Coordinates of C-alpha atoms and ligand atoms in Angstrom, one line a residue:
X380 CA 100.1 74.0 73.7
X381 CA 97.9 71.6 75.8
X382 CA 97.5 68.4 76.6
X383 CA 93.5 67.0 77.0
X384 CA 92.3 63.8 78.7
X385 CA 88.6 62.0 77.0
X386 CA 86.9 61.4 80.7
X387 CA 83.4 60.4 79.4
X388 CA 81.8 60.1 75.8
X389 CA 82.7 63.2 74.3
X390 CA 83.7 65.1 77.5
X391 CA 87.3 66.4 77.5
X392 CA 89.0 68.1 80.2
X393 CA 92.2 70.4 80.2
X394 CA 95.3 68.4 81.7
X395 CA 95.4 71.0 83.9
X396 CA 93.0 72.6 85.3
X397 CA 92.5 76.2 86.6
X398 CA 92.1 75.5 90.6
X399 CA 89.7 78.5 92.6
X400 CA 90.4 77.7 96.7
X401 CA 92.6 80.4 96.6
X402 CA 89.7 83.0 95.3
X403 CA 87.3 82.2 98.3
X404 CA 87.4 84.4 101.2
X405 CA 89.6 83.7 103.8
X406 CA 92.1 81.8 101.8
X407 CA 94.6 84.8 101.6
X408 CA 96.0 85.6 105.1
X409 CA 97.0 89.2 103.8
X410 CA 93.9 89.4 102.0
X411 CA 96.2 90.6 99.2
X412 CA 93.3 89.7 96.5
X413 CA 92.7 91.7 93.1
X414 CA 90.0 90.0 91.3
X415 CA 90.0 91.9 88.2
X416 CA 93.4 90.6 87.5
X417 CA 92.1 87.1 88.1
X418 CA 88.7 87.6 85.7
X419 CA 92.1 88.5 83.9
X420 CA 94.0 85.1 84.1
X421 CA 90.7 83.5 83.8
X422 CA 89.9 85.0 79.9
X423 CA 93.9 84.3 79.3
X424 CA 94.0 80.5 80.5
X425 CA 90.8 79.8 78.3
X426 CA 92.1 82.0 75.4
X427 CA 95.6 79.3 75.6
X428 CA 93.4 76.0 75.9
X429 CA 93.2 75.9 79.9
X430 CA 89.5 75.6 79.7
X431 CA 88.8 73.4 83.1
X432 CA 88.3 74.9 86.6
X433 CA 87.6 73.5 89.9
X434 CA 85.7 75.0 92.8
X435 CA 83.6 73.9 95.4
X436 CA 80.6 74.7 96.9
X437 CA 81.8 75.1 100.1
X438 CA 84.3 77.9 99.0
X439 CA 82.7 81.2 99.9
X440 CA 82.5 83.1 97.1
X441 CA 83.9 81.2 94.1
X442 CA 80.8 79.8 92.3
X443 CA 79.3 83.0 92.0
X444 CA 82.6 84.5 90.7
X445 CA 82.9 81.9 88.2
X446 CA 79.5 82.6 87.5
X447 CA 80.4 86.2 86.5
X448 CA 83.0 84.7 84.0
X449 CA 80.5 82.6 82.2
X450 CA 78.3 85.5 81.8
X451 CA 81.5 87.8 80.5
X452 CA 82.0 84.9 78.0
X453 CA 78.7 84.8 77.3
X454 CA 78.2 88.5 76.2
X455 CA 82.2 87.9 74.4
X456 CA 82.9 87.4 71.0
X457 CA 85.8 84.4 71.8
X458 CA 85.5 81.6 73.8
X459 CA 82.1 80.2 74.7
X460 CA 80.8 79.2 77.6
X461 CA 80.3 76.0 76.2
X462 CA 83.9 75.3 75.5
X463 CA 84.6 75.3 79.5
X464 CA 84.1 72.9 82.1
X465 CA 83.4 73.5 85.5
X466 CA 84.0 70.8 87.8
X467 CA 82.8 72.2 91.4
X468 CA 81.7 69.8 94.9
X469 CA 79.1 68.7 96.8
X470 CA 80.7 68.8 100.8
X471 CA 77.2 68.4 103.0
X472 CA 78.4 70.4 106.0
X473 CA 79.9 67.8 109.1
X474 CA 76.8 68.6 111.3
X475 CA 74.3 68.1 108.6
X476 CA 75.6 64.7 107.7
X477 CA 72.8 63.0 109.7
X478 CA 70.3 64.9 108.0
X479 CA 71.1 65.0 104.6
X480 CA 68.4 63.5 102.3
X481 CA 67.4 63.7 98.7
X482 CA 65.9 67.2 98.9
X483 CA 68.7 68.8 100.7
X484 CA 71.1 67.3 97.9
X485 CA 68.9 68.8 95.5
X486 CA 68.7 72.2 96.9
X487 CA 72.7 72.5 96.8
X488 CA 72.8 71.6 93.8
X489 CA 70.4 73.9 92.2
X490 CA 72.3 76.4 94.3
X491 CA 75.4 75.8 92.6
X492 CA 73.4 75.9 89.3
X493 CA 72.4 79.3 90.3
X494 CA 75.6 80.5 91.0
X495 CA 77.5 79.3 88.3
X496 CA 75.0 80.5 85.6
X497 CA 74.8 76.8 84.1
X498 CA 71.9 74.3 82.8
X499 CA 74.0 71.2 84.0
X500 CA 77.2 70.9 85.9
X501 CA 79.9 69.5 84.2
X502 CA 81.2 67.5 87.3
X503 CA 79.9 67.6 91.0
X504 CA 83.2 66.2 93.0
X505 CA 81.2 64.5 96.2
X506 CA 83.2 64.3 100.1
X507 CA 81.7 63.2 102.7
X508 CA 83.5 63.8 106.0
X509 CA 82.8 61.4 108.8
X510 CA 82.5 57.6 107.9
X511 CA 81.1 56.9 110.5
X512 CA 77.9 58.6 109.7
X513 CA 75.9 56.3 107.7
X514 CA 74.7 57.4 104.6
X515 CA 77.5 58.2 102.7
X516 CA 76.6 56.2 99.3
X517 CA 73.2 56.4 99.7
X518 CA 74.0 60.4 99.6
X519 CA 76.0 59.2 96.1
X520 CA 73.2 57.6 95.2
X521 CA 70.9 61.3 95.2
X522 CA 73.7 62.2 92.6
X523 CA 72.8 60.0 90.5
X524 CA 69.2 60.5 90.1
X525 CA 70.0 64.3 89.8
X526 CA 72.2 63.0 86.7
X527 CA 69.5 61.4 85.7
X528 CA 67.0 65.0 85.8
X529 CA 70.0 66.4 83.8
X530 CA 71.1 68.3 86.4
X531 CA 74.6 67.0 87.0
X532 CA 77.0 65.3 83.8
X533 CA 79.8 63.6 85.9
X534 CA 79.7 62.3 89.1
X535 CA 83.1 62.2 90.9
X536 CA 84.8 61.9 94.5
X537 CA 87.3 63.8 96.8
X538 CA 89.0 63.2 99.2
X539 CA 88.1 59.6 99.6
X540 CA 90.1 56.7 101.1
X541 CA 90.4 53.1 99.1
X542 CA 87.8 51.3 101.3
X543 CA 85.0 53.9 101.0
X544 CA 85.2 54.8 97.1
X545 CA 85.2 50.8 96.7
X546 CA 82.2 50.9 98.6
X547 CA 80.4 53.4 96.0
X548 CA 82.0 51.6 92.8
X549 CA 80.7 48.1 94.2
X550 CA 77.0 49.9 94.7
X551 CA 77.0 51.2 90.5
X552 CA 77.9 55.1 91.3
X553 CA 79.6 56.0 88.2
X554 CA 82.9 57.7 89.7
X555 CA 84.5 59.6 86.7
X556 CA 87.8 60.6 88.8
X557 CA 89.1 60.8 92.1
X558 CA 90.7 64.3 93.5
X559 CA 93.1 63.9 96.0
X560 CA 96.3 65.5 98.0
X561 CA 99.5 64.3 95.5
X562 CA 102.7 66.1 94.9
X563 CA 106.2 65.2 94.5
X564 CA 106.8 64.8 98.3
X565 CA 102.9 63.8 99.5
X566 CA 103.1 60.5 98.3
X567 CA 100.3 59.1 100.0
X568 CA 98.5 58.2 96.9
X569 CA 101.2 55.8 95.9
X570 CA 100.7 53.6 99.3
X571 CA 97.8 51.8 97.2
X572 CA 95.0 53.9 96.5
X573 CA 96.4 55.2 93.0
X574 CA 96.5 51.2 91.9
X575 CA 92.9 51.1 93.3
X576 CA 92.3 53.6 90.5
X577 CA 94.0 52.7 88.1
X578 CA 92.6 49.5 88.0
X579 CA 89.2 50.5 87.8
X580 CA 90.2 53.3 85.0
X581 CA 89.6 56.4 87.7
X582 CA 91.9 58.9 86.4
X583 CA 93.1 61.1 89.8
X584 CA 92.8 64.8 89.7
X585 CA 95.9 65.6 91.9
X586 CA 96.0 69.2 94.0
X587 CA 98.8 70.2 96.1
X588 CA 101.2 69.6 93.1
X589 CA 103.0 73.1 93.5
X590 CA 102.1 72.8 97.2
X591 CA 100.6 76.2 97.9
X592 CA 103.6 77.8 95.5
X593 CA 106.4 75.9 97.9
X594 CA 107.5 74.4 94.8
X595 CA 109.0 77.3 93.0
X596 CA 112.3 79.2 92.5
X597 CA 111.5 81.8 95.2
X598 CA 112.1 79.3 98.1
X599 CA 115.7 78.5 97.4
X600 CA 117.8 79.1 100.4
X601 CA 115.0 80.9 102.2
X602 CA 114.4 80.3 105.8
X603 CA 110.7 78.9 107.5
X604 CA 108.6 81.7 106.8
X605 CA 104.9 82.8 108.2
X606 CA 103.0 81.1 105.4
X607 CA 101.0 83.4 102.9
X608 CA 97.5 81.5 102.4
X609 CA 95.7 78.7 103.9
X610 CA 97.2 76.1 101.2
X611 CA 100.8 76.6 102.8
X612 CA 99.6 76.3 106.3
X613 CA 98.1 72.9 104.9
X614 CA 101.6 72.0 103.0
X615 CA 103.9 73.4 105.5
X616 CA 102.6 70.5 107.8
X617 CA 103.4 67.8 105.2
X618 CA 107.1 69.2 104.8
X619 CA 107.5 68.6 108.4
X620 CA 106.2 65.0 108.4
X621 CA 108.1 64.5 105.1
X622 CA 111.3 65.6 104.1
X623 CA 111.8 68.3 106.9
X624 CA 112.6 72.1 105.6
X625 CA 116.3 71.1 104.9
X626 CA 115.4 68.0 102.8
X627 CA 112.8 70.4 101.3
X628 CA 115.5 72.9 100.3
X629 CA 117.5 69.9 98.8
X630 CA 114.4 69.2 96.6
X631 CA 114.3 72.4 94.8
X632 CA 117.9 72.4 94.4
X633 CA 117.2 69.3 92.6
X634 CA 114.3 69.9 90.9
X635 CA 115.9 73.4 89.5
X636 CA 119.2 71.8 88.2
X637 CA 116.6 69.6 86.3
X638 CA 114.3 72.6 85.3
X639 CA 117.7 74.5 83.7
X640 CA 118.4 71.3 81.5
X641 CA 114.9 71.8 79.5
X642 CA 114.6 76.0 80.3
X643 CA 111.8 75.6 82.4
X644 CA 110.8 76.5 86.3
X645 CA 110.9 74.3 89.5
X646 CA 107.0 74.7 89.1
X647 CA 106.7 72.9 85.9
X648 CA 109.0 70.1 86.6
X649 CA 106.9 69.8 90.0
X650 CA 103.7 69.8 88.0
X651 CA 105.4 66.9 85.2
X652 CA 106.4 64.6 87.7
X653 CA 103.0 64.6 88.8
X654 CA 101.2 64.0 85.5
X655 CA 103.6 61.4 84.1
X656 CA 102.9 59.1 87.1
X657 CA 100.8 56.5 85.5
X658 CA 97.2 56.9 86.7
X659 CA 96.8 60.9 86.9
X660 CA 94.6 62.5 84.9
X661 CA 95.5 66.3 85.4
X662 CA 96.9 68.4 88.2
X663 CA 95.0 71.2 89.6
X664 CA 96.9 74.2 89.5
X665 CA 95.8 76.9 91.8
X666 CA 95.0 80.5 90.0
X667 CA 95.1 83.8 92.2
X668 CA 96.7 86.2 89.7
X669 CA 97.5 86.1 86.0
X670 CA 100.9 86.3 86.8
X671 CA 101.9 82.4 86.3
X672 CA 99.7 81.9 83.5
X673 CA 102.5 81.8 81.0
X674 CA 104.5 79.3 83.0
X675 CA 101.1 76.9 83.5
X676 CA 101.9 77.1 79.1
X677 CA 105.5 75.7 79.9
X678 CA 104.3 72.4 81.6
X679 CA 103.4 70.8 77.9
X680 CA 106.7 71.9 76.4
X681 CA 108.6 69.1 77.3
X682 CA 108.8 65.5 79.1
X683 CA 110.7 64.7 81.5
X684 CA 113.6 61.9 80.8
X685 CA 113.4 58.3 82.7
X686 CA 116.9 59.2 84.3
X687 CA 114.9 62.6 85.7
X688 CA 112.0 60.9 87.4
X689 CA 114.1 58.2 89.0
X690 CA 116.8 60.6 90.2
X691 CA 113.8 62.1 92.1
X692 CA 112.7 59.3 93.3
X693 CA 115.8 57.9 94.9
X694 CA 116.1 61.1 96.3
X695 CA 112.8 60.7 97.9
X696 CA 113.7 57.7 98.5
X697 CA 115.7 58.2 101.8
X698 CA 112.3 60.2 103.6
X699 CA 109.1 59.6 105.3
X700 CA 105.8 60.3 103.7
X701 CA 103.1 61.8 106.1
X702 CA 101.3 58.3 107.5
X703 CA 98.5 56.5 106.3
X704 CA 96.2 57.2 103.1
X705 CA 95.2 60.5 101.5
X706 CA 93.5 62.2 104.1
X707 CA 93.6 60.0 106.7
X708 CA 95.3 62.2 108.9
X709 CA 92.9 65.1 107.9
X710 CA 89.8 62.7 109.2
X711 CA 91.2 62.2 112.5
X712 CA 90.1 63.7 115.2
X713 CA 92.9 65.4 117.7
X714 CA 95.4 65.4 114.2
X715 CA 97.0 68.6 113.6
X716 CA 96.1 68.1 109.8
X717 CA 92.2 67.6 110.8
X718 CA 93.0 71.0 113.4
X719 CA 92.9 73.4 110.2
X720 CA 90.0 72.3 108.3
X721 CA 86.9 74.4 108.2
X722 CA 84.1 71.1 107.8
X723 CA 80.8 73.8 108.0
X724 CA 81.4 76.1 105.0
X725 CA 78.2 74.6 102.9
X726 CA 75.5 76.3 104.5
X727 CA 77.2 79.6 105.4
X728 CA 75.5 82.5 103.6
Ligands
LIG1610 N1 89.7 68.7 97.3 C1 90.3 69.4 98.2 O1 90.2 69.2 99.4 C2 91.3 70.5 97.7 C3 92.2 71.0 98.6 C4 93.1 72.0 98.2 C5 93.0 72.4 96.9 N2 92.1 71.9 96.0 C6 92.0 72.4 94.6 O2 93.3 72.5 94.1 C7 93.6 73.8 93.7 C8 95.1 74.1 94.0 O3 95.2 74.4 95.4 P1 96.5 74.1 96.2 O4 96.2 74.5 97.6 O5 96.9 72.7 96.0 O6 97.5 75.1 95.7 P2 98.7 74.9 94.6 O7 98.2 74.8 93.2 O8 99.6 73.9 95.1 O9 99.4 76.3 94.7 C9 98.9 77.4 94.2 C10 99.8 78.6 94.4 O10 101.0 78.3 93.7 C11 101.5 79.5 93.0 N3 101.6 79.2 91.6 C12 100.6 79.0 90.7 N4 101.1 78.7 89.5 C13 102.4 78.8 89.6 C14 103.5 78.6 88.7 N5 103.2 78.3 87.5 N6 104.7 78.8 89.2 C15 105.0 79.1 90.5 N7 104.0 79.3 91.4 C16 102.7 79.1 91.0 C17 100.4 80.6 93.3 O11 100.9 81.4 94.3 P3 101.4 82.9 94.0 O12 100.5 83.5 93.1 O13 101.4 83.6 95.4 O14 102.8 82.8 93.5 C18 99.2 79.9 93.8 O15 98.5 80.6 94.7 C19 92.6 74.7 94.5 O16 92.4 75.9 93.9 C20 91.4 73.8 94.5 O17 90.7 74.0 93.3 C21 91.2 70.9 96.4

């Protein structure tokens, strides 16, 4: 059972969708990969109705693996490559950002074309990483005329800040959705930028909802650990400048006596918090390995109760969220957040 979302005229997304980061090199620390179970996970989820992935350009290797799937489902007998979507990102590199013109825009996304084996992409998700380099909507703007050649069907953001996607909407970019950081104890989103969206009908596409896995039954009682992949180094930061490891532990104590009322996981209740707050479109759910793909099944076999999502809430109630708005700290320069991004991954070869 699923649950899909209408975006634009006739184009319908999974609720959640299949998230690739943790496929591109680099991402595992143990480099603990085995990509034939993921092909694996990947016929699965699309065989069950998850038919909507997200990548990037700018993560090494992932567009052309995905590009090997459509090709497998295009020489299959089941699922077509039509009936996916592939929502992947335009992220000019931060030392190109003064040089980035129509052409360039062009060449990236013919490159992603290439890779993933498609005549159109479905949805190029634009960043743009220092504001104060001009030229960020006029860079939106070469989107839109590559929608207009047919190259691109959707034209969305990440990673943006209220100010700076009002500046696109104002100047007529069409901005489909918004992805950005939001999980049950990153609640930056809620400071003001989800009722930006939700006021001009921008459904959010949230990541970080099972916070690099932190969010699951195999954390209870454990002590700070060397994280496992690059998405817990990012998430391990926000559980210090929220609710602290202990609070943290409290959580998923909470979150599992909740999970054993409806016989589900800590994951799933994490993930249906997030998509029942009003404004969220889907939650991107990272894939490395098939084994989770029956427990992805289990978010749409229930709804949480009103008494559920405020006892959450009150308990959140008593913490900090990490200061200022969804990647605010990651823009700024001398932040630990900011100290762990790689910002020159477009180019590399
Ligand atoms: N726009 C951006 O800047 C940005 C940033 C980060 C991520 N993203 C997107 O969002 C996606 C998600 O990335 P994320 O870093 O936020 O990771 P995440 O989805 O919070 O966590 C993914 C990890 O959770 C574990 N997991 C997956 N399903 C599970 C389940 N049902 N139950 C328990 N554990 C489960 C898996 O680890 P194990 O297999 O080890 O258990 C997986 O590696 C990325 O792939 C990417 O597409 C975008």
């Amino acid at each position: 059972m699923t649950e899909k979302i209408e975006l634009t005229d006739g184009y319908k997304i999974n609720r959640v969708i299949n998230g690739c980061w943790q496929l591109s090199e680099g991402h595992t620390i143990k480099n603990d990969l085995d990509f034939g179970d993921v092909m694996r996970a990947f016929h699965m989820l699309t065989e069950r109705g998850f038919t909507t992935f997200d990548c990037g350009d700018i993560y090494t290797g992932v567009e052309e693996f995905l590009g090997k799937f459509v090709l497998e489902l295009k020489n299959g007998s089941g699922v077509s490559p039509a009936d996916i979507q592939i929502h992947t990102k335009y992220v000019p590199d931060l030392d190109m950002l003064d040089k980035v013109d129509f052409q360039y825009t062009e060449k990236i996304i013919d490159r992603s074309l290439k890779r993933l084996n498609r005549d159109v992409l479905d949805m190029v998700q634009f960043h743009w990483w220092d504001y104060d380099v001009p030229g960020c909507v006029e860079t939106a703007g070469y989107l839109c005329r590559l929608k207009e050649k047919g190259k691109i069907r959707n034209i969305s953001v990440t990673n943006f800040d209220t100010a700076h996607l009002a500046e696109l909407v104002d100047a007529g970019i069409p901005v489909v959705t918004s992805q950005t950081q939001y999980s049950v104890f990153d609640r930056r989103p809620e400071k003001g930028y989800l009722d930006y969206l939700k006021q001009h009908h921008i459904p959010m596409l949230c990541y970080g909802t099972l916070s690099g896995g932190f969010l699951a039954e195999r954390w209870i009682g454990k002590k700070m650990e060397e994280p496992e992949t690059r998405s817990q180094v990012k998430y391990m930061q926000v559980i210090e400048d929220s609710l602290g490891w202990d609070g943290y532990q409290q959580l998923l104590l909470i979150l599992k006596e909740i999970a054993d009322k409806y016989g589900v996981g800590i994951s799933q209740v994490a993930s249906r918090y997030i998509l029942s707050q009003e404004g969220v479109g889907a939650a991107i759910i990272g894939v490395r390995n098939s084994r989770h793909v029956e427990a992805n099944m289990g978010i749409f076999s229930f709804e949480l109760s009103e008494e559920d999502i405020q006892r959450i809430r009150s308990f959140l109630k008593q913490y900090p969220t990490v200061e200022g708005e969804p990647f605010q700290q990651e823009r700024t320069v001398g932040s630990k957040y900011r100290s762990i991004m790689w910002m020159n991954l477009s180019e590399e070869e």
